[in-house]
C-alpha cells in the first residue's frame, strides 16, 4: 500500500490536469503494486525553499511496504520518478527532491486496526 505525497511551490494552475491520476498509475507501475492500493496526495502552492532559493520546487515522499528499503531499489525508483516529475512539472532535476520511507504493515491503520499479513 504505497503512499505518495507531492508537495510543490507551483500554483494549482501550473499543474497539469489529471496529474494525481497519472502519478497514481505511474507509482503502481514503478513499484509493482496494484493501482487501487496506491494513495496519492498532491499539495500545490506551498511556501518552499531549496538551497536558499524560492524558485519553483517539488518534493516527493514515497512510503511503502517492501519496495523502498534498499539503496538499489531506491536508485531505480528515483530515476523513474525523476523522469515522470521533470516531464509533468516542467522542473529541472535540481529543483526536485525525493524521500523514500520504508514501512512495516503495523504502521498502517485501516478499518479500525493495523494491517497484518499472514
Short mmCIF file of N, CA, C and O in Angstrom, two decimals:
data_model
loop_
_atom_site.label_atom_id
_atom_site.label_comp_id
_atom_site.label_asym_id
_atom_site.label_seq_id
_atom_site.Cartn_x
_atom_site.Cartn_y
_atom_site.Cartn_z
N UNK A 1 0.84 -1.17 0.00
CA UNK A 1 0.00 0.00 0.00
C UNK A 1 0.89 1.24 0.00
O UNK A 1 1.17 1.80 1.04
N UNK A 2 1.36 1.67 -1.16
CA UNK A 2 2.22 2.86 -1.23
C UNK A 2 1.45 4.16 -0.93
O UNK A 2 0.29 4.32 -1.31
N UNK A 3 2.15 5.04 -0.25
CA UNK A 3 1.67 6.40 -0.01
C UNK A 3 2.64 7.34 -0.70
O UNK A 3 3.85 7.27 -0.48
N UNK A 4 2.11 8.20 -1.57
CA UNK A 4 2.93 9.14 -2.32
C UNK A 4 2.38 10.54 -2.09
O UNK A 4 1.20 10.79 -2.31
N UNK A 5 3.26 11.42 -1.61
CA UNK A 5 2.86 12.81 -1.35
C UNK A 5 3.74 13.73 -2.18
O UNK A 5 4.96 13.69 -2.06
N UNK A 6 3.11 14.53 -3.01
CA UNK A 6 3.82 15.50 -3.83
C UNK A 6 3.53 16.89 -3.28
O UNK A 6 2.40 17.38 -3.35
N UNK A 7 4.56 17.50 -2.71
CA UNK A 7 4.49 18.88 -2.23
C UNK A 7 5.19 19.76 -3.25
O UNK A 7 6.29 19.40 -3.72
N UNK A 8 4.59 20.89 -3.59
CA UNK A 8 5.24 21.77 -4.55
C UNK A 8 4.87 23.22 -4.31
O UNK A 8 3.80 23.54 -3.79
N UNK A 9 5.78 24.08 -4.69
CA UNK A 9 5.51 25.52 -4.62
C UNK A 9 4.77 26.00 -5.86
O UNK A 9 4.31 27.14 -5.91
N UNK A 10 4.64 25.13 -6.85
CA UNK A 10 3.90 25.51 -8.06
C UNK A 10 2.43 25.75 -7.72
O UNK A 10 1.84 24.97 -6.96
N UNK A 11 1.84 26.79 -8.27
CA UNK A 11 0.40 27.01 -8.05
C UNK A 11 -0.43 25.95 -8.77
O UNK A 11 0.03 25.34 -9.75
N UNK A 12 -1.63 25.74 -8.30
CA UNK A 12 -2.53 24.75 -8.90
C UNK A 12 -2.67 24.94 -10.41
O UNK A 12 -2.73 23.97 -11.16
N UNK A 13 -2.73 26.19 -10.84
CA UNK A 13 -2.92 26.49 -12.26
C UNK A 13 -1.76 26.00 -13.12
O UNK A 13 -1.93 25.77 -14.32
N UNK A 14 -0.58 25.80 -12.53
CA UNK A 14 0.58 25.31 -13.29
C UNK A 14 0.70 23.79 -13.29
O UNK A 14 1.56 23.24 -13.97
N UNK A 15 -0.15 23.13 -12.53
CA UNK A 15 -0.11 21.66 -12.51
C UNK A 15 -0.98 21.13 -13.64
O UNK A 15 -2.10 21.61 -13.84
N UNK A 16 -0.48 20.15 -14.37
CA UNK A 16 -1.28 19.62 -15.48
C UNK A 16 -2.53 18.91 -14.97
O UNK A 16 -2.51 18.26 -13.93
N UNK A 17 -3.59 19.04 -15.73
CA UNK A 17 -4.85 18.37 -15.39
C UNK A 17 -4.62 16.86 -15.35
O UNK A 17 -3.94 16.30 -16.22
N UNK A 18 -5.17 16.21 -14.35
CA UNK A 18 -5.04 14.76 -14.23
C UNK A 18 -3.73 14.28 -13.64
O UNK A 18 -3.44 13.08 -13.66
N UNK A 19 -2.92 15.20 -13.09
CA UNK A 19 -1.62 14.83 -12.53
C UNK A 19 -1.74 13.76 -11.45
O UNK A 19 -0.99 12.78 -11.46
N UNK A 20 -2.67 13.90 -10.54
CA UNK A 20 -2.75 12.95 -9.43
C UNK A 20 -3.08 11.54 -9.94
O UNK A 20 -2.52 10.55 -9.46
N UNK A 21 -3.94 11.44 -10.95
CA UNK A 21 -4.27 10.12 -11.52
C UNK A 21 -3.06 9.51 -12.23
O UNK A 21 -2.80 8.31 -12.10
N UNK A 22 -2.33 10.32 -12.98
CA UNK A 22 -1.14 9.81 -13.68
C UNK A 22 -0.05 9.42 -12.69
O UNK A 22 0.65 8.42 -12.87
N UNK A 23 0.08 10.20 -11.60
CA UNK A 23 1.06 9.87 -10.57
C UNK A 23 0.69 8.56 -9.89
O UNK A 23 1.55 7.73 -9.60
N UNK A 24 -0.58 8.34 -9.66
CA UNK A 24 -1.07 7.09 -9.08
C UNK A 24 -0.72 5.91 -9.98
O UNK A 24 -0.15 4.90 -9.53
N UNK A 25 -1.04 6.01 -11.26
CA UNK A 25 -0.77 4.93 -12.21
C UNK A 25 0.73 4.69 -12.36
O UNK A 25 1.18 3.53 -12.38
N UNK A 26 1.50 5.76 -12.42
CA UNK A 26 2.96 5.63 -12.57
C UNK A 26 3.57 4.98 -11.34
O UNK A 26 4.45 4.12 -11.45
N UNK A 27 3.11 5.38 -10.17
CA UNK A 27 3.62 4.81 -8.92
C UNK A 27 3.34 3.31 -8.86
O UNK A 27 4.23 2.52 -8.53
N UNK A 28 2.13 2.92 -9.21
CA UNK A 28 1.77 1.49 -9.22
C UNK A 28 2.71 0.72 -10.15
O UNK A 28 3.24 -0.33 -9.78
N UNK A 29 2.94 1.26 -11.33
CA UNK A 29 3.81 0.58 -12.30
C UNK A 29 5.25 0.52 -11.80
O UNK A 29 5.91 -0.52 -11.90
N UNK A 30 5.76 1.63 -11.28
CA UNK A 30 7.15 1.70 -10.83
C UNK A 30 7.42 0.78 -9.65
O UNK A 30 8.50 0.19 -9.54
N UNK A 31 6.47 0.69 -8.74
CA UNK A 31 6.67 -0.08 -7.51
C UNK A 31 6.12 -1.50 -7.59
O UNK A 31 6.25 -2.28 -6.65
N UNK A 32 5.47 -1.83 -8.71
CA UNK A 32 4.92 -3.16 -8.86
C UNK A 32 3.76 -3.44 -7.93
O UNK A 32 3.60 -4.55 -7.42
N UNK A 33 2.95 -2.42 -7.70
CA UNK A 33 1.78 -2.55 -6.82
C UNK A 33 0.51 -2.36 -7.64
O UNK A 33 0.53 -1.80 -8.73
N UNK A 34 -0.62 -2.80 -7.09
CA UNK A 34 -1.90 -2.56 -7.76
C UNK A 34 -2.29 -1.10 -7.60
O UNK A 34 -2.13 -0.51 -6.53
N UNK A 35 -2.82 -0.52 -8.66
CA UNK A 35 -3.19 0.89 -8.63
C UNK A 35 -4.23 1.19 -7.56
O UNK A 35 -4.20 2.25 -6.94
N UNK A 36 -5.15 0.25 -7.30
CA UNK A 36 -6.19 0.52 -6.30
C UNK A 36 -5.65 0.46 -4.87
O UNK A 36 -6.38 0.71 -3.92
N UNK A 37 -4.35 0.20 -4.69
CA UNK A 37 -3.72 0.20 -3.38
C UNK A 37 -2.87 1.45 -3.15
O UNK A 37 -2.35 1.66 -2.06
N UNK A 38 -2.69 2.27 -4.20
CA UNK A 38 -1.82 3.44 -4.11
C UNK A 38 -2.61 4.65 -3.61
O UNK A 38 -3.72 4.92 -4.06
N UNK A 39 -2.02 5.36 -2.65
CA UNK A 39 -2.61 6.57 -2.09
C UNK A 39 -1.77 7.77 -2.53
O UNK A 39 -0.55 7.77 -2.31
N UNK A 40 -2.40 8.77 -3.13
CA UNK A 40 -1.68 9.93 -3.65
C UNK A 40 -2.26 11.21 -3.06
O UNK A 40 -3.48 11.38 -3.01
N UNK A 41 -1.38 12.08 -2.62
CA UNK A 41 -1.75 13.43 -2.16
C UNK A 41 -0.90 14.41 -2.95
O UNK A 41 0.32 14.24 -3.03
N UNK A 42 -1.53 15.42 -3.54
CA UNK A 42 -0.81 16.49 -4.23
C UNK A 42 -1.15 17.80 -3.51
O UNK A 42 -2.32 18.17 -3.41
N UNK A 43 -0.11 18.46 -3.00
CA UNK A 43 -0.29 19.73 -2.29
C UNK A 43 0.44 20.83 -3.04
O UNK A 43 1.66 20.94 -2.94
N UNK A 44 -0.28 21.65 -3.81
CA UNK A 44 0.35 22.74 -4.56
C UNK A 44 0.42 24.03 -3.74
O UNK A 44 -0.14 24.12 -2.63
N UNK A 45 1.09 24.99 -4.30
CA UNK A 45 1.14 26.37 -3.81
C UNK A 45 1.64 26.47 -2.37
O UNK A 45 1.09 27.20 -1.54
N UNK A 46 2.68 25.72 -2.04
CA UNK A 46 3.28 25.77 -0.71
C UNK A 46 4.48 26.71 -0.73
O UNK A 46 5.13 26.87 -1.76
N UNK A 47 4.77 27.29 0.40
CA UNK A 47 6.00 28.07 0.54
C UNK A 47 7.11 27.08 0.78
O UNK A 47 7.12 26.37 1.79
N UNK A 48 8.04 27.00 -0.17
CA UNK A 48 9.12 26.02 -0.09
C UNK A 48 10.44 26.67 -0.52
O UNK A 48 10.47 27.42 -1.48
N UNK A 49 11.49 26.34 0.21
CA UNK A 49 12.82 26.85 -0.09
C UNK A 49 13.76 25.66 -0.26
O UNK A 49 13.76 24.74 0.56
N UNK A 50 14.54 25.65 -1.30
CA UNK A 50 15.55 24.62 -1.52
C UNK A 50 16.88 25.31 -1.74
O UNK A 50 17.03 26.11 -2.67
N UNK A 51 17.84 25.05 -0.88
CA UNK A 51 19.17 25.64 -1.01
C UNK A 51 19.16 27.16 -0.99
O UNK A 51 19.94 27.78 -1.69
N UNK A 52 18.25 27.74 -0.23
CA UNK A 52 18.16 29.19 -0.11
C UNK A 52 17.37 29.86 -1.21
O UNK A 52 17.19 31.07 -1.21
N UNK A 53 16.87 29.09 -2.17
CA UNK A 53 16.15 29.64 -3.31
C UNK A 53 14.66 29.32 -3.22
O UNK A 53 14.26 28.19 -2.94
N UNK A 54 13.85 30.31 -3.51
CA UNK A 54 12.41 30.14 -3.57
C UNK A 54 11.89 29.84 -4.96
O UNK A 54 10.68 29.89 -5.20
N UNK A 55 12.79 29.52 -5.90
CA UNK A 55 12.36 29.14 -7.25
C UNK A 55 11.44 27.91 -7.16
O UNK A 55 11.51 27.15 -6.20
N UNK A 56 10.60 27.70 -8.17
CA UNK A 56 9.69 26.56 -8.14
C UNK A 56 10.42 25.26 -7.78
O UNK A 56 11.52 24.99 -8.27
N UNK A 57 9.77 24.49 -6.94
CA UNK A 57 10.39 23.33 -6.32
C UNK A 57 9.33 22.28 -6.06
O UNK A 57 8.16 22.60 -5.84
N UNK A 58 9.73 21.01 -6.07
CA UNK A 58 8.82 19.93 -5.72
C UNK A 58 9.55 18.89 -4.89
O UNK A 58 10.75 18.64 -5.09
N UNK A 59 8.81 18.29 -3.98
CA UNK A 59 9.34 17.23 -3.13
C UNK A 59 8.37 16.07 -3.17
O UNK A 59 7.17 16.26 -2.97
N UNK A 60 8.87 14.90 -3.46
CA UNK A 60 8.03 13.70 -3.49
C UNK A 60 8.43 12.82 -2.32
O UNK A 60 9.62 12.53 -2.13
N UNK A 61 7.45 12.40 -1.55
CA UNK A 61 7.67 11.49 -0.43
C UNK A 61 7.01 10.17 -0.78
O UNK A 61 5.81 10.13 -1.08
N UNK A 62 7.79 9.10 -0.79
CA UNK A 62 7.30 7.77 -1.17
C UNK A 62 7.47 6.84 0.03
O UNK A 62 8.59 6.62 0.48
N UNK A 63 6.36 6.33 0.53
CA UNK A 63 6.38 5.38 1.65
C UNK A 63 5.67 4.12 1.21
O UNK A 63 4.59 4.18 0.62
N UNK A 64 6.28 2.97 1.48
CA UNK A 64 5.66 1.72 1.06
C UNK A 64 6.25 0.54 1.83
O UNK A 64 7.33 0.64 2.40
N UNK A 65 5.53 -0.56 1.80
CA UNK A 65 5.97 -1.79 2.43
C UNK A 65 6.72 -2.63 1.40
O UNK A 65 6.19 -2.94 0.34
N UNK A 66 7.97 -2.96 1.72
CA UNK A 66 8.71 -3.93 0.95
C UNK A 66 9.32 -3.52 -0.37
O UNK A 66 9.94 -4.36 -1.03
N UNK A 67 9.19 -2.28 -0.80
CA UNK A 67 9.75 -1.91 -2.11
C UNK A 67 10.63 -0.67 -2.10
O UNK A 67 11.16 -0.30 -3.14
N UNK A 68 10.81 -0.03 -0.96
CA UNK A 68 11.68 1.15 -0.89
C UNK A 68 12.69 1.03 0.25
O UNK A 68 13.08 2.01 0.85
N UNK A 69 13.16 -0.18 0.48
CA UNK A 69 14.00 -0.42 1.64
C UNK A 69 15.50 -0.41 1.41
O UNK A 69 16.27 -0.34 2.36
N UNK A 70 15.95 -0.47 0.15
CA UNK A 70 17.39 -0.54 -0.09
C UNK A 70 17.84 0.56 -1.07
O UNK A 70 17.04 1.08 -1.84
N UNK A 71 19.13 0.85 -1.02
CA UNK A 71 19.68 1.85 -1.94
C UNK A 71 19.49 1.43 -3.39
O UNK A 71 19.18 2.27 -4.25
N UNK A 72 19.64 0.14 -3.67
CA UNK A 72 19.49 -0.35 -5.03
C UNK A 72 18.06 -0.15 -5.53
O UNK A 72 17.84 0.30 -6.66
N UNK A 73 17.08 -0.51 -4.69
CA UNK A 73 15.68 -0.31 -5.07
C UNK A 73 15.40 1.16 -5.29
O UNK A 73 14.79 1.55 -6.29
N UNK A 74 15.84 1.99 -4.36
CA UNK A 74 15.53 3.42 -4.43
C UNK A 74 16.23 4.11 -5.60
O UNK A 74 15.70 5.06 -6.16
N UNK A 75 17.39 3.64 -5.97
CA UNK A 75 18.10 4.22 -7.12
C UNK A 75 17.26 4.05 -8.39
O UNK A 75 17.08 4.98 -9.17
N UNK A 76 16.72 2.86 -8.56
CA UNK A 76 15.87 2.57 -9.72
C UNK A 76 14.58 3.39 -9.66
O UNK A 76 14.17 4.02 -10.64
N UNK A 77 13.93 3.40 -8.49
CA UNK A 77 12.70 4.17 -8.33
C UNK A 77 12.96 5.66 -8.56
O UNK A 77 12.16 6.35 -9.19
N UNK A 78 14.07 6.15 -8.01
CA UNK A 78 14.40 7.57 -8.14
C UNK A 78 14.50 7.99 -9.60
O UNK A 78 13.93 9.01 -10.00
N UNK A 79 15.20 7.21 -10.41
CA UNK A 79 15.35 7.54 -11.83
C UNK A 79 13.99 7.63 -12.51
O UNK A 79 13.72 8.56 -13.28
N UNK A 80 13.10 6.69 -12.21
CA UNK A 80 11.78 6.68 -12.83
C UNK A 80 10.91 7.83 -12.35
O UNK A 80 10.22 8.48 -13.14
N UNK A 81 10.93 8.10 -11.04
CA UNK A 81 10.13 9.22 -10.52
C UNK A 81 10.66 10.55 -11.05
O UNK A 81 9.87 11.44 -11.37
N UNK A 82 11.99 10.71 -11.14
CA UNK A 82 12.54 11.95 -11.68
C UNK A 82 12.11 12.15 -13.13
O UNK A 82 11.74 13.26 -13.53
N UNK A 83 12.14 11.09 -13.91
CA UNK A 83 11.70 11.20 -15.31
C UNK A 83 10.24 11.65 -15.37
O UNK A 83 9.88 12.55 -16.14
N UNK A 84 9.39 11.05 -14.56
CA UNK A 84 7.98 11.41 -14.52
C UNK A 84 7.79 12.87 -14.09
O UNK A 84 7.07 13.64 -14.74
N UNK A 85 8.43 13.25 -12.99
CA UNK A 85 8.22 14.59 -12.43
C UNK A 85 8.78 15.70 -13.29
O UNK A 85 8.15 16.76 -13.44
N UNK A 86 9.95 15.50 -13.88
CA UNK A 86 10.50 16.56 -14.73
C UNK A 86 9.60 16.80 -15.94
O UNK A 86 9.39 17.95 -16.35
N UNK A 87 9.05 15.74 -16.48
CA UNK A 87 8.14 15.87 -17.62
C UNK A 87 6.83 16.53 -17.21
O UNK A 87 6.37 17.47 -17.86
N UNK A 88 6.22 16.04 -16.15
CA UNK A 88 4.90 16.53 -15.73
C UNK A 88 4.94 17.96 -15.18
O UNK A 88 4.01 18.73 -15.40
N UNK A 89 5.99 18.30 -14.43
CA UNK A 89 6.04 19.60 -13.75
C UNK A 89 6.88 20.64 -14.46
O UNK A 89 6.90 21.80 -14.06
N UNK A 90 7.58 20.23 -15.50
CA UNK A 90 8.49 21.13 -16.22
C UNK A 90 9.50 21.79 -15.28
O UNK A 90 9.79 22.98 -15.37
N UNK A 91 10.03 20.99 -14.37
CA UNK A 91 11.08 21.44 -13.46
C UNK A 91 12.35 20.67 -13.78
O UNK A 91 12.31 19.52 -14.22
N UNK A 92 13.50 21.30 -13.53
CA UNK A 92 14.76 20.59 -13.72
C UNK A 92 14.99 19.68 -12.51
O UNK A 92 14.40 19.88 -11.44
N UNK A 93 15.84 18.67 -12.69
CA UNK A 93 16.08 17.72 -11.63
C UNK A 93 16.65 18.36 -10.37
O UNK A 93 16.45 17.85 -9.27
N UNK A 94 17.36 19.48 -10.52
CA UNK A 94 17.92 20.12 -9.33
C UNK A 94 16.87 20.86 -8.51
O UNK A 94 17.17 21.35 -7.42
N UNK A 95 15.62 20.92 -8.99
CA UNK A 95 14.53 21.56 -8.23
C UNK A 95 13.51 20.51 -7.76
O UNK A 95 12.38 20.84 -7.42
N UNK A 96 13.94 19.27 -7.71
CA UNK A 96 13.09 18.17 -7.25
C UNK A 96 13.88 17.32 -6.26
O UNK A 96 15.05 17.01 -6.50
N UNK A 97 13.26 16.98 -5.15
CA UNK A 97 13.84 16.04 -4.19
C UNK A 97 12.86 14.90 -3.98
O UNK A 97 11.64 15.11 -4.01
N UNK A 98 13.39 13.73 -3.75
CA UNK A 98 12.55 12.56 -3.45
C UNK A 98 13.06 11.94 -2.15
O UNK A 98 14.27 11.76 -1.98
N UNK A 99 12.12 11.65 -1.25
CA UNK A 99 12.46 10.99 0.01
C UNK A 99 11.72 9.66 0.08
O UNK A 99 10.51 9.62 -0.14
N UNK A 100 12.45 8.61 0.39
CA UNK A 100 11.87 7.26 0.48
C UNK A 100 11.80 6.83 1.93
O UNK A 100 12.78 6.98 2.68
N UNK A 101 10.65 6.27 2.31
CA UNK A 101 10.46 5.77 3.66
C UNK A 101 9.91 4.35 3.61
O UNK A 101 8.77 4.14 3.22
N UNK A 102 10.72 3.37 4.01
CA UNK A 102 10.19 2.01 4.09
C UNK A 102 9.21 1.92 5.26
O UNK A 102 9.38 2.59 6.28
N UNK A 103 8.17 1.13 5.08
CA UNK A 103 7.15 0.98 6.12
C UNK A 103 6.97 -0.49 6.47
O UNK A 103 7.28 -1.37 5.67
N UNK A 104 6.43 -0.72 7.64
CA UNK A 104 6.04 -2.05 8.10
C UNK A 104 4.51 -2.08 8.16
O UNK A 104 3.87 -1.04 8.36
N UNK A 105 3.90 -3.25 7.99
CA UNK A 105 2.43 -3.33 7.99
C UNK A 105 1.78 -2.74 9.23
O UNK A 105 0.73 -2.10 9.13
N UNK A 106 2.40 -2.88 10.38
CA UNK A 106 1.81 -2.37 11.61
C UNK A 106 1.79 -0.85 11.68
O UNK A 106 1.16 -0.27 12.55
N UNK A 107 2.44 -0.17 10.74
CA UNK A 107 2.44 1.29 10.72
C UNK A 107 1.24 1.88 9.97
O UNK A 107 1.10 3.09 9.90
N UNK A 108 0.40 1.01 9.41
CA UNK A 108 -0.75 1.48 8.64
C UNK A 108 -2.04 1.03 9.32
O UNK A 108 -2.28 -0.16 9.47
N UNK A 109 -2.82 2.00 9.76
CA UNK A 109 -4.12 1.70 10.35
C UNK A 109 -5.19 1.68 9.28
O UNK A 109 -5.26 2.56 8.43
N UNK A 110 -6.03 0.64 9.32
CA UNK A 110 -7.09 0.53 8.33
C UNK A 110 -8.24 -0.26 8.94
O UNK A 110 -8.02 -1.30 9.56
N UNK A 111 -9.45 0.24 8.75
CA UNK A 111 -10.65 -0.43 9.25
C UNK A 111 -10.60 -0.70 10.75
O UNK A 111 -10.98 -1.76 11.22
N UNK A 112 -10.08 0.26 11.50
CA UNK A 112 -10.06 0.16 12.95
C UNK A 112 -8.97 -0.70 13.54
O UNK A 112 -8.96 -0.99 14.73
N UNK A 113 -8.02 -1.11 12.73
CA UNK A 113 -6.91 -1.93 13.21
C UNK A 113 -5.67 -1.59 12.41
O UNK A 113 -5.65 -0.59 11.70
N UNK A 114 -4.65 -2.41 12.51
CA UNK A 114 -3.46 -2.22 11.68
C UNK A 114 -3.38 -3.36 10.69
O UNK A 114 -3.94 -4.42 10.89
N UNK A 115 -2.66 -3.11 9.60
CA UNK A 115 -2.53 -4.14 8.57
C UNK A 115 -1.67 -5.28 9.07
O UNK A 115 -0.68 -5.07 9.77
N UNK A 116 -2.05 -6.45 8.74
CA UNK A 116 -1.24 -7.64 9.03
C UNK A 116 -1.23 -8.52 7.79
O UNK A 116 -2.15 -8.49 6.98
N UNK A 117 -0.17 -9.27 7.65
CA UNK A 117 -0.07 -10.20 6.53
C UNK A 117 0.18 -11.58 7.10
O UNK A 117 0.94 -11.73 8.06
N UNK A 118 -0.44 -12.58 6.52
CA UNK A 118 -0.23 -13.95 7.02
C UNK A 118 1.20 -14.39 6.91
O UNK A 118 1.97 -13.92 6.19
#
